[in-house]
Amino acid sequence: VPDTRAAVGGPSRRDAPAVPGASGATAEVLREEAARYRASFERAPVGMAHVSLGGQWLAVNRRLCAALGYAEAELVGRHFQE
């Protein structure tokens, strides 16, 4: 089955990271799931972030950046209360 997601703006299989310890079909399924999750995070219609237990921004999407008025590089690594 051809992967047409890249043609319609979705993540392609090449975008997915390697999965240590997984092989064959299992690794492919995990890569596809990771790509879908990443795409849903990045394209969410609302601001979303991953924040460490210590309060550092780990990942932010463009909607959150727009709402806060900061670029991604300005947020990632900083504490959310700064």
Coordinates of N, CA, C and O in Angstrom, one line a residue, residues 34-76:
A34 N 4.1 7.2 16.0 CA 4.8 8.4 16.5 C 4.6 9.5 15.5 O 4.5 10.7 15.9
A35 N 4.6 9.3 14.2 CA 4.4 10.3 13.2 C 3.0 10.9 13.3 O 2.9 12.1 13.2
R36 N 2.0 10.1 13.5 CA 0.7 10.6 13.6 C 0.5 11.5 14.9 O -0.1 12.5 14.9
Y37 N 1.1 11.0 16.0 CA 1.1 11.8 17.2 C 1.8 13.1 17.1 O 1.2 14.2 17.4
R38 N 2.9 13.1 16.5 CA 3.7 14.4 16.2 C 2.9 15.3 15.4 O 2.8 16.5 15.6
A39 N 2.3 14.8 14.3 CA 1.5 15.6 13.4 C 0.3 16.2 14.1 O -0.1 17.4 13.9
S40 N -0.4 15.4 15.0 CA -1.6 15.9 15.7 C -1.2 17.0 16.7 O -1.9 18.0 16.9
F41 N 0.0 16.9 17.3 CA 0.5 17.9 18.2 C 0.8 19.2 17.5 O 0.4 20.3 17.9
E42 N 1.5 19.0 16.4 CA 2.0 20.2 15.6 C 0.8 20.9 14.9 O 0.9 22.2 14.8
R43 N -0.2 20.2 14.5 CA -1.3 20.8 13.8 C -2.6 21.1 14.7 O -3.6 21.4 14.1
A44 N -2.5 20.9 15.9 CA -3.6 21.1 16.8 C -4.2 22.5 16.7 O -3.4 23.5 16.6
P45 N -5.5 22.7 16.7 CA -6.1 24.0 16.6 C -6.0 24.8 17.9 O -6.4 25.9 18.0
V46 N -5.4 24.2 19.0 CA -5.2 24.9 20.3 C -3.8 24.8 20.6 O -3.0 24.0 20.2
G47 N -3.3 25.7 21.6 CA -2.0 25.7 22.0 C -1.7 24.4 22.9 O -2.5 24.1 23.8
M48 N -0.6 23.8 22.6 CA -0.3 22.6 23.4 C 1.2 22.6 23.7 O 2.0 23.2 23.0
A49 N 1.6 22.0 24.8 CA 3.0 21.9 25.2 C 3.3 20.6 26.0 O 2.4 20.1 26.6
H50 N 4.5 20.2 25.9 CA 5.0 19.2 26.8 C 5.9 19.9 27.8 O 6.8 20.7 27.4
V51 N 5.7 19.7 29.1 CA 6.4 20.4 30.1 C 7.0 19.3 31.0 O 6.3 18.3 31.4
S52 N 8.3 19.5 31.4 CA 9.0 18.5 32.3 C 8.4 18.6 33.7 O 7.7 19.6 34.0
L53 N 8.7 17.6 34.5 CA 8.2 17.6 35.9 C 8.8 18.8 36.6 O 8.2 19.3 37.6
G54 N 10.0 19.3 36.1 CA 10.6 20.5 36.7 C 10.1 21.8 36.2 O 10.5 22.8 36.7
G55 N 9.2 21.7 35.3 CA 8.6 23.0 34.8 C 9.2 23.5 33.5 O 8.8 24.6 33.1
Q56 N 10.1 22.9 32.9 CA 10.7 23.4 31.6 C 9.9 23.0 30.4 O 9.4 21.8 30.4
W57 N 9.7 23.9 29.5 CA 9.1 23.6 28.2 C 9.9 22.6 27.5 O 11.1 22.9 27.3
L58 N 9.4 21.5 27.1 CA 10.1 20.5 26.3 C 9.7 20.6 24.8 O 10.6 20.4 24.0
A59 N 8.5 20.9 24.5 CA 8.0 21.0 23.2 C 6.8 21.9 23.2 O 6.0 21.9 24.2
V60 N 6.6 22.8 22.2 CA 5.5 23.7 22.1 C 5.0 23.7 20.7 O 5.8 23.5 19.8
N61 N 3.7 23.8 20.5 CA 3.2 23.9 19.1 C 3.1 25.4 18.7 O 3.2 26.3 19.5
R62 N 2.8 25.6 17.4 CA 2.8 27.0 16.9 C 1.6 27.8 17.4 O 1.7 29.0 17.6
R63 N 0.5 27.1 17.7 CA -0.6 27.8 18.3 C -0.3 28.4 19.7 O -0.7 29.5 20.0
L64 N 0.4 27.6 20.5 CA 0.8 28.1 21.8 C 1.8 29.3 21.6 O 1.7 30.3 22.3
C65 N 2.7 29.2 20.7 CA 3.7 30.2 20.5 C 2.9 31.5 20.1 O 3.2 32.6 20.6
A66 N 2.0 31.4 19.2 CA 1.2 32.5 18.8 C 0.4 33.2 19.9 O 0.4 34.4 20.1
A67 N -0.2 32.3 20.8 CA -1.0 32.8 21.9 C -0.1 33.5 22.9 O -0.5 34.5 23.5
L68 N 1.1 33.1 23.1 CA 2.0 33.7 24.1 C 2.9 34.8 23.5 O 3.5 35.5 24.3
G69 N 3.0 34.8 22.2 CA 3.8 35.8 21.6 C 5.3 35.6 21.6 O 6.1 36.5 21.6
Y70 N 5.7 34.3 21.6 CA 7.1 33.9 21.6 C 7.3 32.9 20.5 O 6.4 32.1 20.1
A71 N 8.6 32.9 20.0 CA 9.0 31.9 19.1 C 9.3 30.6 19.9 O 9.5 30.6 21.1
E72 N 9.2 29.4 19.2 CA 9.5 28.1 19.8 C 10.8 28.2 20.5 O 11.0 27.7 21.6
A73 N 11.9 28.7 19.8 CA 13.2 28.7 20.4 C 13.3 29.5 21.7 O 14.1 29.3 22.5
E74 N 12.4 30.5 21.8 CA 12.4 31.3 23.0 C 11.8 30.6 24.2 O 12.0 31.0 25.4
L75 N 10.9 29.6 24.0 CA 10.2 28.9 25.0 C 10.9 27.6 25.5 O 11.1 27.4 26.7
V76 N 11.3 26.8 24.5 CA 11.9 25.5 24.8 C 13.1 25.7 25.7 O 14.0 26.4 25.4

